[in-house]
Every structure is written in C-alpha cells, then in structure tokens.
Coordinates of N, CA and C in Angstrom, one line a residue:
X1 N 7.0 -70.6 -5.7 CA 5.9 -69.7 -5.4 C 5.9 -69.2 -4.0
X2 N 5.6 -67.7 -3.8 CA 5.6 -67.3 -2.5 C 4.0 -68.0 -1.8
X3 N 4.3 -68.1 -0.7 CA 3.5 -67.5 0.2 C 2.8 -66.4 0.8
X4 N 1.5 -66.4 0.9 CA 1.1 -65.1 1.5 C 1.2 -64.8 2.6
X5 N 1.4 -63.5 3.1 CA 1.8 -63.4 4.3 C 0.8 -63.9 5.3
X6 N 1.5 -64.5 6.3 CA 0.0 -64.8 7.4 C 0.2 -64.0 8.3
X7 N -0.3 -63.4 9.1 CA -0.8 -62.7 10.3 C 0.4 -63.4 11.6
X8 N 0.4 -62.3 12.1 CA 1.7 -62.7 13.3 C 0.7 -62.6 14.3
X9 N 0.3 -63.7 15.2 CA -0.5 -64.1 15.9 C -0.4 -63.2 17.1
X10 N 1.1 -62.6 17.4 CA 1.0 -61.7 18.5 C 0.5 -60.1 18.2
X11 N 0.3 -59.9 17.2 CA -0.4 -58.5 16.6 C -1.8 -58.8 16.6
X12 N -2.4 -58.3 17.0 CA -3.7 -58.1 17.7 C -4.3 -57.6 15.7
X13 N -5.2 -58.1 15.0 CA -6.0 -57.8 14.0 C -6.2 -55.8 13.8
X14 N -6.0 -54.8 13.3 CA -6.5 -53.5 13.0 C -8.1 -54.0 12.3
X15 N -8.6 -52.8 13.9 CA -10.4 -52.7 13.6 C -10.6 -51.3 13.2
X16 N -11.5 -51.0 12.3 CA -11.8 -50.0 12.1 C -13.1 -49.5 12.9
X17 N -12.9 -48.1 13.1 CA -14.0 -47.6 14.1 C -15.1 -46.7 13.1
X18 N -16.1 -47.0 13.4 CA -17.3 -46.1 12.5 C -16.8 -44.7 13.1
X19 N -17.1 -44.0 11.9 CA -17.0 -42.4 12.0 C -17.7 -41.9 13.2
X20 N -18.9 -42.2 13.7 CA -19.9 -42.0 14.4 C -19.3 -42.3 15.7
X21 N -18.7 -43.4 16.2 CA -17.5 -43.5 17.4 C -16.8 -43.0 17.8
X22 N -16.1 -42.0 16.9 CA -14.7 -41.9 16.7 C -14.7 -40.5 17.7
X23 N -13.9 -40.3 19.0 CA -13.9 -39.3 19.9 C -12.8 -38.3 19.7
X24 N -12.8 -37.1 19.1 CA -11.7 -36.0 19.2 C -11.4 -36.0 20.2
X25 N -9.8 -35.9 20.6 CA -8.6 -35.7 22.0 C -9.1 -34.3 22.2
X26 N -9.1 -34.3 23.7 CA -9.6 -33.1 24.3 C -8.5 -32.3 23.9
X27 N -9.8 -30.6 23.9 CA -8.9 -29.6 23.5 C -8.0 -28.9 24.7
X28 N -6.6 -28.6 24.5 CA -6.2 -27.8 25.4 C -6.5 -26.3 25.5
X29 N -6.8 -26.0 26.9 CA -6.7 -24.3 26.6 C -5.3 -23.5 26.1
X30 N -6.1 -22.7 25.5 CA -5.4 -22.1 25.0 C -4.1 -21.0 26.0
X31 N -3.3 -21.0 25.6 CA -2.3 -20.0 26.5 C -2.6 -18.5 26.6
X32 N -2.9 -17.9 28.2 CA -3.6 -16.8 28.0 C -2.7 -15.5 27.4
X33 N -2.6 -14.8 26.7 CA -2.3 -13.5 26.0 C -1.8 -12.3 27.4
X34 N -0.6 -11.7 27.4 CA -0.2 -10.8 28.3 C -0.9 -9.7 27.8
X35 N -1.4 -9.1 29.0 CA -2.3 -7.4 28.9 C -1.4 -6.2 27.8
X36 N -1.9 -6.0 26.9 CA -1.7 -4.6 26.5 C -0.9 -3.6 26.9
X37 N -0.3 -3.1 27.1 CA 0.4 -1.8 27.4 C -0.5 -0.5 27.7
X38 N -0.9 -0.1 28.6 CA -2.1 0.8 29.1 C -1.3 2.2 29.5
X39 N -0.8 3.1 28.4 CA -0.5 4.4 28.7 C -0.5 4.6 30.2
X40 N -1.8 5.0 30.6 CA -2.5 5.8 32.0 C -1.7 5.1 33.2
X41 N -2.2 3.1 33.1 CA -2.2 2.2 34.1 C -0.8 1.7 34.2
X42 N 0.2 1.7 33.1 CA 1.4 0.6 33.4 C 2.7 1.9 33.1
X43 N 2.8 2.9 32.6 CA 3.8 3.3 32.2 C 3.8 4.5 33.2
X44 N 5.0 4.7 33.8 CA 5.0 6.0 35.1 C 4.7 7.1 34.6
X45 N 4.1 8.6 35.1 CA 4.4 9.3 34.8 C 5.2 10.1 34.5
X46 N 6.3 9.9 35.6 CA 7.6 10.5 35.1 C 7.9 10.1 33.7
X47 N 7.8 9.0 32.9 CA 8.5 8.5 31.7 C 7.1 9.3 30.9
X48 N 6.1 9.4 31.2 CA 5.5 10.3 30.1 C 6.0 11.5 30.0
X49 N 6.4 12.2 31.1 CA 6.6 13.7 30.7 C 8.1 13.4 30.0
X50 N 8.5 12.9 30.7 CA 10.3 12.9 30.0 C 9.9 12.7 28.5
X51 N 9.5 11.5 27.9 CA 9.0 11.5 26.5 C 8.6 12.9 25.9
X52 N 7.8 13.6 26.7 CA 7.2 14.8 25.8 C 8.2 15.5 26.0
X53 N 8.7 16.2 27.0 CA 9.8 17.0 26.9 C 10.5 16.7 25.7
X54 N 11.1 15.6 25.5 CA 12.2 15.4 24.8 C 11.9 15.2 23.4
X55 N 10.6 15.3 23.3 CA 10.0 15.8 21.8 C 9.3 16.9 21.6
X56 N 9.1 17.4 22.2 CA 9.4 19.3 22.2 C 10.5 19.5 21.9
X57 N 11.6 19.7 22.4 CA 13.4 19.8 22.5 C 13.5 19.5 20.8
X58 N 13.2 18.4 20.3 CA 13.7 17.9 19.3 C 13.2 18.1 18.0
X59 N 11.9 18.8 18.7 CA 10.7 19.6 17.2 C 11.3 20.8 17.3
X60 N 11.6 21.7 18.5 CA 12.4 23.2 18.4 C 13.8 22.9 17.6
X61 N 14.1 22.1 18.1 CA 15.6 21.8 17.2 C 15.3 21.4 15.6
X62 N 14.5 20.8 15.1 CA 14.4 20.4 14.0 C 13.3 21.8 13.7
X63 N 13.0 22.8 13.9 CA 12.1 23.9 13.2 C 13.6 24.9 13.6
X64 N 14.0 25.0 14.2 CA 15.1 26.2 14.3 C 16.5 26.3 13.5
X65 N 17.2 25.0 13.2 CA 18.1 24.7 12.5 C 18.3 23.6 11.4
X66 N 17.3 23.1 11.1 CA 16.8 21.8 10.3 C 16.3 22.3 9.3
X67 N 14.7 23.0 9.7 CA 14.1 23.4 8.6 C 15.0 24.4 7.8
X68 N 15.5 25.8 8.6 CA 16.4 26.5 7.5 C 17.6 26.2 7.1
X69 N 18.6 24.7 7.1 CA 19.4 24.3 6.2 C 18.7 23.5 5.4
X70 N 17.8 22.9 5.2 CA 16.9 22.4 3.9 C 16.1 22.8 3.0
X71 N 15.8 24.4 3.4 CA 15.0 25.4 2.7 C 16.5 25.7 2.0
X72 N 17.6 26.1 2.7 CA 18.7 26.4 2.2 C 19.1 25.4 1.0
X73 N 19.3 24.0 1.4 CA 20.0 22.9 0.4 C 19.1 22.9 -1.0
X74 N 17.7 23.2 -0.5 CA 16.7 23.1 -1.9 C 17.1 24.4 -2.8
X75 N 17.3 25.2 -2.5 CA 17.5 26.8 -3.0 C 18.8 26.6 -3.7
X76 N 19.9 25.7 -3.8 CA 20.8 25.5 -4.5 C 20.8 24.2 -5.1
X77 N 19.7 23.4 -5.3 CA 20.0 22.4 -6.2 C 19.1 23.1 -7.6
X78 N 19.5 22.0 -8.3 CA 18.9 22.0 -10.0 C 17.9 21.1 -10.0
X79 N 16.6 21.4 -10.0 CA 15.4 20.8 -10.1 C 15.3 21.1 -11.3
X80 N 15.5 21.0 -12.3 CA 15.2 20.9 -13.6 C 14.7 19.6 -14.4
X81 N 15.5 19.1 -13.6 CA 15.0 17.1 -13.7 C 13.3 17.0 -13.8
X82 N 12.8 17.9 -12.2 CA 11.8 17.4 -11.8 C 10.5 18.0 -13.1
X83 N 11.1 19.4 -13.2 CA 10.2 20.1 -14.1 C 10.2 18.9 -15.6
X84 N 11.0 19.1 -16.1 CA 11.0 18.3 -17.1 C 10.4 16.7 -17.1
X85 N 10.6 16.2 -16.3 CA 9.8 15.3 -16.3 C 8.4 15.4 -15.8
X86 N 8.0 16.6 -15.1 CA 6.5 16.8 -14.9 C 6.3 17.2 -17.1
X87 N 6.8 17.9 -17.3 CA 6.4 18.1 -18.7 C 6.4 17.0 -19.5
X88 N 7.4 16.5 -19.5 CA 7.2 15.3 -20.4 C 5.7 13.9 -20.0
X89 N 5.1 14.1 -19.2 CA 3.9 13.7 -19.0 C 2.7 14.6 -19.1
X90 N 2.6 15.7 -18.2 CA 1.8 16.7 -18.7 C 1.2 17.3 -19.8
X91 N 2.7 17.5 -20.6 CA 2.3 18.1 -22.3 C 1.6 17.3 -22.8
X92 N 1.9 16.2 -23.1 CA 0.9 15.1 -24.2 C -0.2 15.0 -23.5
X93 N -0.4 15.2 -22.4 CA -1.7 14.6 -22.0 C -2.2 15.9 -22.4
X94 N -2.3 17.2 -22.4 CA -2.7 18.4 -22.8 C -2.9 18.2 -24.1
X95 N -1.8 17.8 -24.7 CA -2.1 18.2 -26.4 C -3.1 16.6 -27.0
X96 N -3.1 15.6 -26.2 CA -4.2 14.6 -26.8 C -5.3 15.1 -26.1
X97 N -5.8 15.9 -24.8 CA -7.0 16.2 -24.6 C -7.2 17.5 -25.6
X98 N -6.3 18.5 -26.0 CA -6.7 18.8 -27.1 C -7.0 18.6 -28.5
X99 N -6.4 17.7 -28.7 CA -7.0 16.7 -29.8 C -8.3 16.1 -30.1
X100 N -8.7 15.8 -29.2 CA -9.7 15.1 -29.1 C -10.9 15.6 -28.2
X101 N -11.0 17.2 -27.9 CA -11.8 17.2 -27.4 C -12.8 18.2 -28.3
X102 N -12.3 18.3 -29.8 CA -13.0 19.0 -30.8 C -14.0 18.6 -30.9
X103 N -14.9 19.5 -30.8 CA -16.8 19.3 -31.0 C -17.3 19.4 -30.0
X104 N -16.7 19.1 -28.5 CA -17.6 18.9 -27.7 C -17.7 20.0 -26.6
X105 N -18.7 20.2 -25.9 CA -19.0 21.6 -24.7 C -17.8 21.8 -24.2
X106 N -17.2 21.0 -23.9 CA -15.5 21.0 -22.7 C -14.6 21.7 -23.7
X107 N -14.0 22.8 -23.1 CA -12.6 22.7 -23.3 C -11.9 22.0 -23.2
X108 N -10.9 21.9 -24.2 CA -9.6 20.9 -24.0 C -8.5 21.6 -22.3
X109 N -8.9 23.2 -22.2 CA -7.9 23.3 -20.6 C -9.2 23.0 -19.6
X110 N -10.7 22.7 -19.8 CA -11.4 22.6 -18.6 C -10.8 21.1 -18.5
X111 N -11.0 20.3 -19.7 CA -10.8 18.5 -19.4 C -9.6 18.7 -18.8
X112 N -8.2 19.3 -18.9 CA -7.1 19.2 -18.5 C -7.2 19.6 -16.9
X113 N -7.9 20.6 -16.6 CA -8.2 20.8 -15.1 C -9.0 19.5 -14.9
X114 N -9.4 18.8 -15.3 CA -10.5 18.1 -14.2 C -9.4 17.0 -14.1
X115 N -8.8 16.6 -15.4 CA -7.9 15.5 -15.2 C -6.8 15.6 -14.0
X116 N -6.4 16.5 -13.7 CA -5.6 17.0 -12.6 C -6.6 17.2 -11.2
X117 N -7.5 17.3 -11.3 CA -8.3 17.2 -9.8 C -8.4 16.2 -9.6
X118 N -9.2 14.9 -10.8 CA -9.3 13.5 -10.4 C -8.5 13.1 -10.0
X119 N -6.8 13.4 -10.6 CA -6.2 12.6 -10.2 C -5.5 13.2 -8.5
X120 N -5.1 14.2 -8.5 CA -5.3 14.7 -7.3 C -6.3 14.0 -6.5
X121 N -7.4 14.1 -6.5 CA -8.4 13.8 -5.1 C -8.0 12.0 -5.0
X122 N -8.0 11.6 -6.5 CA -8.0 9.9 -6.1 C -6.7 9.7 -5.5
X123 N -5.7 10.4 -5.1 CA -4.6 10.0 -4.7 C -4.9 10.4 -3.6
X124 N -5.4 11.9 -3.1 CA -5.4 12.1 -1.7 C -6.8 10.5 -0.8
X125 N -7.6 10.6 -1.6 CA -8.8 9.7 -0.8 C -8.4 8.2 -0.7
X126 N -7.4 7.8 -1.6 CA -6.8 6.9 -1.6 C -6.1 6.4 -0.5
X127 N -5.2 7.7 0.2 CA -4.1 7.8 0.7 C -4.7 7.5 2.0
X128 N -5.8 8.5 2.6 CA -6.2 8.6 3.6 C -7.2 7.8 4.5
X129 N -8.3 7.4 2.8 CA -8.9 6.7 3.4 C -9.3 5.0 3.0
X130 N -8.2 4.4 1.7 CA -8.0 3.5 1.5 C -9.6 2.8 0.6
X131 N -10.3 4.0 0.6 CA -11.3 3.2 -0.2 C -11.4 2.2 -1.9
X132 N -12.3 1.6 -1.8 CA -11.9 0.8 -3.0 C -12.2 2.1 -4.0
X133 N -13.2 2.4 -3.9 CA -13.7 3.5 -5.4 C -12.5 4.2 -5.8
X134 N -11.6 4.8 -4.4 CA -10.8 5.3 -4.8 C -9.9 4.7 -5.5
X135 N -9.2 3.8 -5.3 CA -7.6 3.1 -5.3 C -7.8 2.9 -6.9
X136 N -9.3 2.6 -7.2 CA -9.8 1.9 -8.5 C -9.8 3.2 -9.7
X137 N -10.3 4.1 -8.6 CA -10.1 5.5 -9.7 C -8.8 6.0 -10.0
X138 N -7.7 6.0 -9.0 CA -6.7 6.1 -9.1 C -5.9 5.4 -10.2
X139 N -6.2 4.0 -10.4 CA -5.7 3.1 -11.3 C -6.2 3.7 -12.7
X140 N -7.3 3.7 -12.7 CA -8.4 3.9 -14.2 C -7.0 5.7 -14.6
X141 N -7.1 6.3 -13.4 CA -6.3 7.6 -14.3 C -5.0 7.6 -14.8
X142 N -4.5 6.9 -13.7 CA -2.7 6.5 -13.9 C -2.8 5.6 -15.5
X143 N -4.1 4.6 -15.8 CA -3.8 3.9 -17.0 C -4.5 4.7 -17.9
X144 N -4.8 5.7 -18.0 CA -5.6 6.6 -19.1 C -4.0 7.4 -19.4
X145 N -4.0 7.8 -18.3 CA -3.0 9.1 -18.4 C -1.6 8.6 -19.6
X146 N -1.2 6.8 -18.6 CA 0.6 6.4 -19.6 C -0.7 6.3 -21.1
X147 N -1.7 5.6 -21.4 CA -1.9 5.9 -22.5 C -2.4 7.3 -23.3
X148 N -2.9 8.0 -22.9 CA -2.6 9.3 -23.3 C -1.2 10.0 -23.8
X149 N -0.4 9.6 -23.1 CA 1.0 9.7 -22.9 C 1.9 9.4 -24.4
X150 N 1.4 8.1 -24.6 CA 1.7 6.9 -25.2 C 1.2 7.6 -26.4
X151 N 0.4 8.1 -27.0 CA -0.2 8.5 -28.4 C -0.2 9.7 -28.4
X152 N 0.4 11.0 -27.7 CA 0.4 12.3 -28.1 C 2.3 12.2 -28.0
X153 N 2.9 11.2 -27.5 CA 4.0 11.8 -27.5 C 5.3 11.7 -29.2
X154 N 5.8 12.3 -29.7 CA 6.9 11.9 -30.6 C 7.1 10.8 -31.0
X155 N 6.8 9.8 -32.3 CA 7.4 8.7 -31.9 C 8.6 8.0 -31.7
X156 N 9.7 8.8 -31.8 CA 10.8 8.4 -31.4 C 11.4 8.5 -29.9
X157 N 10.5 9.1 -29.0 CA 10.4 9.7 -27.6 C 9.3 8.8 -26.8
X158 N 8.1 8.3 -28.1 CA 6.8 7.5 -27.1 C 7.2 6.6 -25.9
X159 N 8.5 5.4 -26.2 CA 8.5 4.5 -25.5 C 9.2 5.4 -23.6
X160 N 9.9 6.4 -24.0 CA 11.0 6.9 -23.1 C 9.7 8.0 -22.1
X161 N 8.5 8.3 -22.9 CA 7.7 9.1 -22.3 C 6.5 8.4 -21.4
X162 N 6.3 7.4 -21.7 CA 5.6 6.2 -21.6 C 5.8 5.5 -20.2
X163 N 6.9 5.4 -20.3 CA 7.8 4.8 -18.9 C 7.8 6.1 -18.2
X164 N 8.5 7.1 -18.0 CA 8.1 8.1 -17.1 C 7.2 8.3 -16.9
X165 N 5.7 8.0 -17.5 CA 4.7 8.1 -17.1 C 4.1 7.1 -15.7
X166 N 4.9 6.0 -16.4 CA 4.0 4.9 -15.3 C 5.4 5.0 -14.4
X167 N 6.4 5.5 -14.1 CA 7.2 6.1 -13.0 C 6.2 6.7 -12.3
X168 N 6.2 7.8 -12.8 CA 5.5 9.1 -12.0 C 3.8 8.3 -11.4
X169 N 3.2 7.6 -12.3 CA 1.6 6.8 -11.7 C 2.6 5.9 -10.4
X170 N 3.2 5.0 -10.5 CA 3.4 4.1 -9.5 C 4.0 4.8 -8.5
X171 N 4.9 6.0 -8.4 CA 5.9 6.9 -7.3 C 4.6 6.7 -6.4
X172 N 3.4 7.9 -7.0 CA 2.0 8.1 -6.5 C 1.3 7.1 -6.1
X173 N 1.5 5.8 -6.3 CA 1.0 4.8 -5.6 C 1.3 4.3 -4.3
X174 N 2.8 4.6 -4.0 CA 3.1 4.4 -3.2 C 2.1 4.4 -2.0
X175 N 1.7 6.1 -2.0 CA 1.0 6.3 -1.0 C -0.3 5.8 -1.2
X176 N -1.1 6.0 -2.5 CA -2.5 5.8 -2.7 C -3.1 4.1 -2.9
X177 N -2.4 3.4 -2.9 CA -2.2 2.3 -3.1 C -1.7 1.1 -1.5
X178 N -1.0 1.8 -0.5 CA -0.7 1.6 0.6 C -1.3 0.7 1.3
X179 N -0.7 -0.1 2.3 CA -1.6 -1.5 2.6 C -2.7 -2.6 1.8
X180 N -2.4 -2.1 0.8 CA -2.9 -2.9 0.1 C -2.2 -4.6 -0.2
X181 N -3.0 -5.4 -0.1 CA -2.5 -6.5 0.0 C -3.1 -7.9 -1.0
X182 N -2.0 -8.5 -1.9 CA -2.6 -9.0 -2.5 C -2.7 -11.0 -2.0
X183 N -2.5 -10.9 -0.8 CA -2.7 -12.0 0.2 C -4.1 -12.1 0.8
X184 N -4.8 -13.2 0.6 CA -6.2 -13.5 0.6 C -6.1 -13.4 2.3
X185 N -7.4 -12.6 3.0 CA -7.6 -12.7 4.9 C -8.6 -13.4 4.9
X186 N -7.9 -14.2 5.6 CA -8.7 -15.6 6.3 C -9.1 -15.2 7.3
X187 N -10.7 -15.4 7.5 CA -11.2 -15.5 8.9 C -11.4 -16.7 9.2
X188 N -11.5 -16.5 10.7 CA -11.3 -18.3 11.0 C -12.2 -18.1 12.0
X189 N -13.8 -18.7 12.0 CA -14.8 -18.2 13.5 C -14.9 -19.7 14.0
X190 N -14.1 -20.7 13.5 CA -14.3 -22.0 14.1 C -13.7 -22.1 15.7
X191 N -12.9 -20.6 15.6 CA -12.2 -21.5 17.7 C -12.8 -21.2 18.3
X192 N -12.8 -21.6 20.0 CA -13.7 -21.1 20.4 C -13.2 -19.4 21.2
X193 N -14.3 -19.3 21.8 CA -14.2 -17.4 22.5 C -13.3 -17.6 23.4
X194 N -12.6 -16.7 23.3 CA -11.6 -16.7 24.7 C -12.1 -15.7 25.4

C-alpha cells in the first residue's frame, strides 16, 4: 500500500486569498499614439503644389489621349454579350410582370418601369449612402427579380437564366452591398480615456 503524500516541510502550505483582498497589478500607461499627418502643419508646401501639378499633367494626359483610345477600343468591340445577357434577364421579368399583372390598375410596362427605378435607386442609395433600408431593398429586388427570372424563363433555359440573373444581382452588389461586414464590432468602453 502506498502512502500519502506528506507535505515537504520546506514548501510553505498554499493559502487562499478572499476575493475581496485580492489587489489588481497596477495598470501601465498606455504607449502614446504619433500625431496625425496635418496637410497645412507637417507637409511643405512645395510637395503640395508639386502633387497638384502633377495631377493636372496626368488628368490632361488621360482626357487628351486616354479617353479617345477607349472611346475608340469600345467602338470596335462586340458587345453583343452584354446585350444579350441584359435580355436574358430583362425579358422574363417583363413577360412574368405581364402575366401577372392582369386585372389590376398597373400596367404590366408601368410595374416594369417601377421595377427598374427600384432597383436603380436601391443600388444608387445603397452605394452612396450604405443605408440598411436600402441594402435590404436591394436584396428583396435582386431575390424577386432571379425568381421572376426563374418562372417566366423556357424550361430548358430556366436553370442557365437563373444564374445570370443572380450574376448580374451580385456584379451590382458589389457596389451596393460595399463595406458591409459580416464580423460582429465590438465596442470596448471599459479602458480608460486617454
């Protein structure tokens, strides 16, 4: 049979300290933060005007010879791609708001105009000013529209029209959708003021 351990007489017993005793290690200050970059106060003048000159220079150069070889490069490609795939979304959404918009005050091209404004403005207000109503309208149209899509199109074409659809909604999200983050912000008001 073992033995229990006995205490090694030169180790001093572990006491426990009431919560109420117990002293947090002083806090260190914190390391102070280098000043800002102050246009007016830290950066010479001379390096401001050089900067602007040199983007004048670079905007005349890019409006004098830039813009008219890209006006030029567009003028000889085949955008037929783009058309057709604006159609292949467009039409069905046209021919299911005509479908379905029998009996009621609206035309089927007024609903088609509004459908095109909403979604218009919810991408521009999205874009600009990041509101929720917006980003949320944005969504509700992009998910009406692939299903709209989805039920006016051919069914041997539905799945292929379907997917271009939510192409063309998420392209536009890019922008309307922007900083958006699906990482939770922690505030933290526990430190103290600096």
């Amino acid at each position: 049979m073992t033995e229990p351990n006995k205490p090694d007489p030169a180790v001093p017993p572990l006491e426990t300290i009431d919560d109420s005793q117990r002293v947090p290690p002083p806090r260190r200050p914190l390391p102070t933060r280098p000043e800002p970059i102050r246009t007016v106060d830290d950066v010479p003048p001379g390096a401001i005007a050089a900067f602007a000159v040199v983007g004048i220079i670079a905007m005349f150069l890019t409006l004098k010879w830039g813009l008219p070889k890209v006006i030029t490069w567009s003028h000889h490609q085949d955008w037929s791609w783009f058309t057709q795939w604006t159609a292949t979304v467009t039409d069905p959404v046209h021919a299911y708001l005509s479908a379905h918009t029998a009996g009621l005050p609206l035309t089927a091209s007024s609903a088609f105009v509004i459908w095109q404004g909403v979604g218009i403005a919810s991408l521009a207000l999205s874009w600009l000013t990041g509101a929720v109503g917006a980003r949320l309208t944005w969504t509700a149209h992009g998910a009406c529209s692939v299903l709209m899509v989805w039920d006016a199109s051919p069914a041997a074409g539905r799945p292929v029209a379907a997917a271009l659809a939510v192409l063309a909604w998420t392209t536009g999200s890019f922008l309307a959708l922007r900083g958006l983050s699906l990482r939770p912000l922690i505030i933290n008001n526990n430190h103290p003021a600096r």
